[in-house]
Structures are given as structure tokens and as C-alpha cells.
mmCIF file of C-alpha atoms in Angstrom:
data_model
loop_
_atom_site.group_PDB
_atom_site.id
_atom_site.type_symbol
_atom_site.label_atom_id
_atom_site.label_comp_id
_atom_site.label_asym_id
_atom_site.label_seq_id
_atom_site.Cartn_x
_atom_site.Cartn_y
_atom_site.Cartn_z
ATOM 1 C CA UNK A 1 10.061 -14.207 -22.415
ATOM 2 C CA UNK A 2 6.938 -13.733 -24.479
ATOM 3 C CA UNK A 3 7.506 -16.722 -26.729
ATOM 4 C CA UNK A 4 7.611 -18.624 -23.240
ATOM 5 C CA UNK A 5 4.625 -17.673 -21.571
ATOM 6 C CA UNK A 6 2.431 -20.040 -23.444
ATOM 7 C CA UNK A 7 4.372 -22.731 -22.069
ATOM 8 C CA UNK A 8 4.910 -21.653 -18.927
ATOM 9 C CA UNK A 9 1.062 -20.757 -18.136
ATOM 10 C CA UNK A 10 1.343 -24.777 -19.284
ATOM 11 C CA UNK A 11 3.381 -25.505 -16.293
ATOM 12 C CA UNK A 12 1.915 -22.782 -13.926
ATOM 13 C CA UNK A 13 -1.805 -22.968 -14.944
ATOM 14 C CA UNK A 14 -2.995 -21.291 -11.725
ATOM 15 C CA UNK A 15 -0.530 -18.165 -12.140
ATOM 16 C CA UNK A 16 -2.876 -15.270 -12.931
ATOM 17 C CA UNK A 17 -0.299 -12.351 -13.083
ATOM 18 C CA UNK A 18 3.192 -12.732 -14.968
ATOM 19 C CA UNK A 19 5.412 -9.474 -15.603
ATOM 20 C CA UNK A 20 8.823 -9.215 -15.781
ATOM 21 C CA UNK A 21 11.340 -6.737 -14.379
ATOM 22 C CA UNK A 22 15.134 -5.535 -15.656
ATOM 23 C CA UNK A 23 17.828 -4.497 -13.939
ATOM 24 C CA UNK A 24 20.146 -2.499 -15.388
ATOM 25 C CA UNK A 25 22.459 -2.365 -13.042
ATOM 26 C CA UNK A 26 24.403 -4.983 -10.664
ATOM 27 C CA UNK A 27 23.010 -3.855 -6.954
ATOM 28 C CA UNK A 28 20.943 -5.138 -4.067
ATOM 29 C CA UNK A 29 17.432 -3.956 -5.201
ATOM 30 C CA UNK A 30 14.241 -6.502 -5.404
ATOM 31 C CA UNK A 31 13.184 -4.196 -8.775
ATOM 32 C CA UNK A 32 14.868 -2.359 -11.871
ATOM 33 C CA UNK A 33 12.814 0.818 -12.945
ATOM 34 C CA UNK A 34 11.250 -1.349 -15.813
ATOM 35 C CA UNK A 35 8.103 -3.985 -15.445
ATOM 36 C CA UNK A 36 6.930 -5.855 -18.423
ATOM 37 C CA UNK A 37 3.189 -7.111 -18.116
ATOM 38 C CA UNK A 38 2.951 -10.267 -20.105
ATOM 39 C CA UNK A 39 -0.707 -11.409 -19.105
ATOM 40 C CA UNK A 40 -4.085 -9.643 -19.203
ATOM 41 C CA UNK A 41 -4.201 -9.454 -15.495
ATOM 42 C CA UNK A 42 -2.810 -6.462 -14.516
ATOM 43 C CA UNK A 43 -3.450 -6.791 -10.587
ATOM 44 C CA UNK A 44 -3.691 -9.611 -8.421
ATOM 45 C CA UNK A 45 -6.807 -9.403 -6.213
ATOM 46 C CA UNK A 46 -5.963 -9.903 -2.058
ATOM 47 C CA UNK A 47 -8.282 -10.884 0.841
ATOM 48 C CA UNK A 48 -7.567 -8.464 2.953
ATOM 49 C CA UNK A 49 -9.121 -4.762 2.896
ATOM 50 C CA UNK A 50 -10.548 -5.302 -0.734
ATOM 51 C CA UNK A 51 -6.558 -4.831 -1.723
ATOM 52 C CA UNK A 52 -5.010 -5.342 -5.343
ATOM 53 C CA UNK A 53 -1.624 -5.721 -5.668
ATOM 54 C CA UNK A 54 -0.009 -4.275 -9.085
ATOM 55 C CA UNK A 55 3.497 -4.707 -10.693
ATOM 56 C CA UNK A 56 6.025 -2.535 -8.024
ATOM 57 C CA UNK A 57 3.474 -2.940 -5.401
ATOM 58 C CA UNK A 58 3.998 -4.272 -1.933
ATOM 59 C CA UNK A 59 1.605 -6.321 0.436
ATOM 60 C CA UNK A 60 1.709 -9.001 3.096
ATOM 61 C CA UNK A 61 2.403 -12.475 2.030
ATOM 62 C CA UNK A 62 0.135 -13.991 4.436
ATOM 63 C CA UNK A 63 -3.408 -12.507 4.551
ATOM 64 C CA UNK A 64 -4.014 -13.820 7.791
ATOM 65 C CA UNK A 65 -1.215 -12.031 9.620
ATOM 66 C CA UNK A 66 -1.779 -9.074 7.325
ATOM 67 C CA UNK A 67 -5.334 -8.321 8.636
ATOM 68 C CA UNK A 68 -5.156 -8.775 12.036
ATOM 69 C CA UNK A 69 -1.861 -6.215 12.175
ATOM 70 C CA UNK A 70 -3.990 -3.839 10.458
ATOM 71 C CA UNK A 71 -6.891 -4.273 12.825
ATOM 72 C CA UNK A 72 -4.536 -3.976 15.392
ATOM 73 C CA UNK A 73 -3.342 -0.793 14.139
ATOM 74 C CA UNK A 74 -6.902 1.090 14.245
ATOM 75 C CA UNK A 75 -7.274 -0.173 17.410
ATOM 76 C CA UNK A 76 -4.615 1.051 18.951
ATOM 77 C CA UNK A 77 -4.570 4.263 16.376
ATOM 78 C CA UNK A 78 -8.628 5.381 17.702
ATOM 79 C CA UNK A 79 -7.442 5.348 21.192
ATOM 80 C CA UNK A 80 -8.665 8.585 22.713
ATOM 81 C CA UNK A 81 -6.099 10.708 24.135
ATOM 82 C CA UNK A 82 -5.157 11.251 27.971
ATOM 83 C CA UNK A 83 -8.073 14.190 27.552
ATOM 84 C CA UNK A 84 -10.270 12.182 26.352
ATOM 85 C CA UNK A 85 -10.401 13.324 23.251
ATOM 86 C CA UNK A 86 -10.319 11.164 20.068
ATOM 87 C CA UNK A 87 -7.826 11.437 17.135
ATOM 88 C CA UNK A 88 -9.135 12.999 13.841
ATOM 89 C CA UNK A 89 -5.718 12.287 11.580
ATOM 90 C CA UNK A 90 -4.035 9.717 10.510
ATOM 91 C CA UNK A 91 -0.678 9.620 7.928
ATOM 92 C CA UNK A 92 0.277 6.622 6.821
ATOM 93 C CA UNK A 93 3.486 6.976 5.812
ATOM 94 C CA UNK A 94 5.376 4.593 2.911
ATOM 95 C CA UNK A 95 1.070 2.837 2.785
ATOM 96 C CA UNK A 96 2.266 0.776 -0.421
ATOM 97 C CA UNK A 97 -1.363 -0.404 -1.120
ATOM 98 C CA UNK A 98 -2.953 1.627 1.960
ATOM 99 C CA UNK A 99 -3.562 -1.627 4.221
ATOM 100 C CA UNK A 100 -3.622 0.355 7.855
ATOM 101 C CA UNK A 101 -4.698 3.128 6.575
ATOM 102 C CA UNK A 102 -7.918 1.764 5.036
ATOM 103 C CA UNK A 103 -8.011 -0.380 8.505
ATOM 104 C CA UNK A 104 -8.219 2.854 10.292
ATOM 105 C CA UNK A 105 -10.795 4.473 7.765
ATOM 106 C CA UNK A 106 -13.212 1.505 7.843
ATOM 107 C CA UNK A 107 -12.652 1.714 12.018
ATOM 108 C CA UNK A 108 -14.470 5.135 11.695
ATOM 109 C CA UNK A 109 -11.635 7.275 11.775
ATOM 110 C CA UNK A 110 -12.388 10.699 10.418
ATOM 111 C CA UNK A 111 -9.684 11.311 8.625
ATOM 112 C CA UNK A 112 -6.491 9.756 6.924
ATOM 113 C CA UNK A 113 -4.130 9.949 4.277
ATOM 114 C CA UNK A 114 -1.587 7.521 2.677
ATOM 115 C CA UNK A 115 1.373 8.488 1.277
ATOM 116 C CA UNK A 116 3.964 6.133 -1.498
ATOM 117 C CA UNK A 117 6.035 6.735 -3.873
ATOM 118 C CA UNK A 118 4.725 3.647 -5.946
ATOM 119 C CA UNK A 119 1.739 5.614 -8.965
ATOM 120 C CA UNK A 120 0.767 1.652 -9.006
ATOM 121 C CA UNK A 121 0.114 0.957 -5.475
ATOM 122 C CA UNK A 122 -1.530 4.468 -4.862
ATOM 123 C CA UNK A 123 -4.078 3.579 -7.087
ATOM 124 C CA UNK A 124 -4.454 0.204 -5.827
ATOM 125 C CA UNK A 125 -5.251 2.164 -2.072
ATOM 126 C CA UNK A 126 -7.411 4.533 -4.263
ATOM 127 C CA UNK A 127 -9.545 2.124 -5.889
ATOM 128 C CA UNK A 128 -9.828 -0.230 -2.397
ATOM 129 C CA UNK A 129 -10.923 3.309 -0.571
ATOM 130 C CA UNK A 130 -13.845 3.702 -3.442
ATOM 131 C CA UNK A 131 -14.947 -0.121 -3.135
ATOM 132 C CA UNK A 132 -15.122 0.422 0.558
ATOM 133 C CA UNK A 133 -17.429 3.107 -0.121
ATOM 134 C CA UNK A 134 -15.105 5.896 1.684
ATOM 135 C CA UNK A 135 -14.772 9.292 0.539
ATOM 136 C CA UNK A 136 -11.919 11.354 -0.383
ATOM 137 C CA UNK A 137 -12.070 13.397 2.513
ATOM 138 C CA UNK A 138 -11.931 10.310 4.634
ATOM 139 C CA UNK A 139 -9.109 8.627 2.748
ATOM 140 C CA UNK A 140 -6.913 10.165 0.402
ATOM 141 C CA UNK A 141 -3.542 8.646 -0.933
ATOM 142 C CA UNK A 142 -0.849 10.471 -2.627
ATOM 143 C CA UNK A 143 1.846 9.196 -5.058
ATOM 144 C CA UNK A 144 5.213 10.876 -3.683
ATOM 145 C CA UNK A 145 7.811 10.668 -1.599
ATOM 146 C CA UNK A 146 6.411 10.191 1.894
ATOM 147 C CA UNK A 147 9.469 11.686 3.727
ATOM 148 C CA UNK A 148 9.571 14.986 1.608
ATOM 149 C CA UNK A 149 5.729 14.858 1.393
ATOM 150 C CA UNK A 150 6.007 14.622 5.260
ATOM 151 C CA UNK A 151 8.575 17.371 5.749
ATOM 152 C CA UNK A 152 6.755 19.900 3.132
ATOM 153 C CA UNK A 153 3.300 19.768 5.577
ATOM 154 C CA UNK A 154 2.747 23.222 7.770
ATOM 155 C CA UNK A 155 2.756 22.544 11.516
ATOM 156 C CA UNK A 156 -1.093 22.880 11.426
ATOM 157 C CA UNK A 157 -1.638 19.862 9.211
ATOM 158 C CA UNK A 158 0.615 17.622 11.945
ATOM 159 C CA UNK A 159 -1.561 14.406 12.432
ATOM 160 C CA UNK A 160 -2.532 13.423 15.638
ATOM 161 C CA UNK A 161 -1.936 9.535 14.954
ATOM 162 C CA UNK A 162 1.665 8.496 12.560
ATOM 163 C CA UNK A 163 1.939 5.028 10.782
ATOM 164 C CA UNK A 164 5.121 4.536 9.302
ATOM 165 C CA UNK A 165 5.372 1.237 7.583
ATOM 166 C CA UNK A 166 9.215 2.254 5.932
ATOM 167 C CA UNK A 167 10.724 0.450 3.117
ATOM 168 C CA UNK A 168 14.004 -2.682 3.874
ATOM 169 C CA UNK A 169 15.968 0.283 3.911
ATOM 170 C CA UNK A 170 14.486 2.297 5.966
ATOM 171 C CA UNK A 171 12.928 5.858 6.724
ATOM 172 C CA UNK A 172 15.068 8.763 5.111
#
């Protein structure tokens, strides 16, 4: 593959990310535990929410769509309550690169947090978050496994506002 890349950056001149991913096994899975980076890029930048997308990481194809979902999430997530009162928490569960959940920090709300399993695309949501000037307290994102993260939370910590955004095969 490496001895290729010169010609295919030849035939793709415009590509600015290549990698390459095994599979070791024979089943229905988009990625095999093992990415190869073969160019110097090592994320692809997007238009939407100051978002890079790594090797494993997920995103919306079309930026367009992509932004006005998430701005459709915070809207609908900084609803106040039938009391009147506002939400303070958000989870944003299975984030990938954090997309509604920076939405929903950047729409002034006080407090979320992202949750993926993907090291890559948590620090992809990480570095967005810093860019965007937010703080930690406003938007943190943790690399684990957002059901058992989810499940492991006291009561207390509940949210008052859930975004689940579940891989193809679904939330465990």
C-alpha cells in the first residue's frame, strides 16, 4: 500500500487523508481494530462545529444537513421545562466527534458531557470544545463505553436533557 501512495496521491491529488484498515476476520463491520496512517494528515478538518474527523471517527457526510440537525438539537434540548425552569445537563451519548453536544454548549447550555468509545474521536470533541473557547466544566467528553458509562452514573448525576446518537447497531 505504501509503495502505492505516491501514485495514487497522482491520481487523487486532492485526497488529504489516506489510512488503511484490516480486517481480520470475515464479518459485517465498516472497520478491523487496525488503521494504518499513510499521509501526514492525521485528521480531516469539517465545516461544521470546528470538527476534525480522525481514522475510526464518525461524522455527517453532508455538512449542511449536519449543522442544522445539531442546531436543531440545542434548540429543542434548552427548552425550559413545564416549570419553567431551564435544563442544566446534557449527555450525549455514543457523541463520536461531539457534534450536538458542542451545538448545545455553544447554545449556552451550562453543562454537557459526551460520551464514545472511539480515544480518536474524543479528542477530536476535546480539541473542537478548546477552539470554541469552552471550558471543561461546560463540555467534557469521555472515551468509554457510553452504555456502561451511562449505567455506572448515581441517580443524582441523571441529566435533565439525553442525546443518544447510537451506533448501525444500535443502543446496548
Amino acid at each position: 500500500i505504501r509503495k502505492a501512495l505516491r501514485h495514487r496521491r497522482k491520481l487523487l491529488p486532492r485526497a488529504l487523508d489516506v489510512t488503511a484498515n484490516t480486517h481480520p476476520t470475515n464479518e459485517a463491520n465498516f472497520e478491523g481494530p487496525d488503521g494504518i496512517i499513510l499521509a501526514r494528515a492525521r485528521t480531516l478538518p469539517l465545516t461544521v462545529e470546528g470538527l476534525e474527523l480522525g481514522p475510526r471517527s464518525f461524522a455527517q457526510t453532508n455538512a449542511r444537513v449536519a449543522s442544522a440537525l445539531y442546531e436543531q438539537a440545542a434548540l429543542w434540548a434548552s427548552q425550559p421545562f413545564t416549570d419553567g425552569r431551564l435544563p442544566e445537563s446534557l449527555w450525549d451519548l455514543y457523541c463520536g466527534v461531539g457534534g450536538f453536544a458542542l451545538a448545545c454548549a455553544r447554545a449556552w447550555f451550562p453543562r454537557v458531557t459526551g460520551v464514545e468509545v472511539s480515544s480518536g474521536a474524543i479528542s477530536s470533541a476535546i480539541s473542537a470544545a478548546r477552539h470554541a473557547g469552552l471550558s471543561r466544566s461546560a463540555a467534557s467528553f469521555i472515551a468509554d463505553d457510553a452504555t456502561a458509562w451511562a449505567r455506572a452514573q448515581s441517580p443524582e448525576d441523571v441529566p435533565d436533557v439525553l442525546v443518544v446518537n447510537q451506533t448501525r447497531r444500535g443502543i446496548g
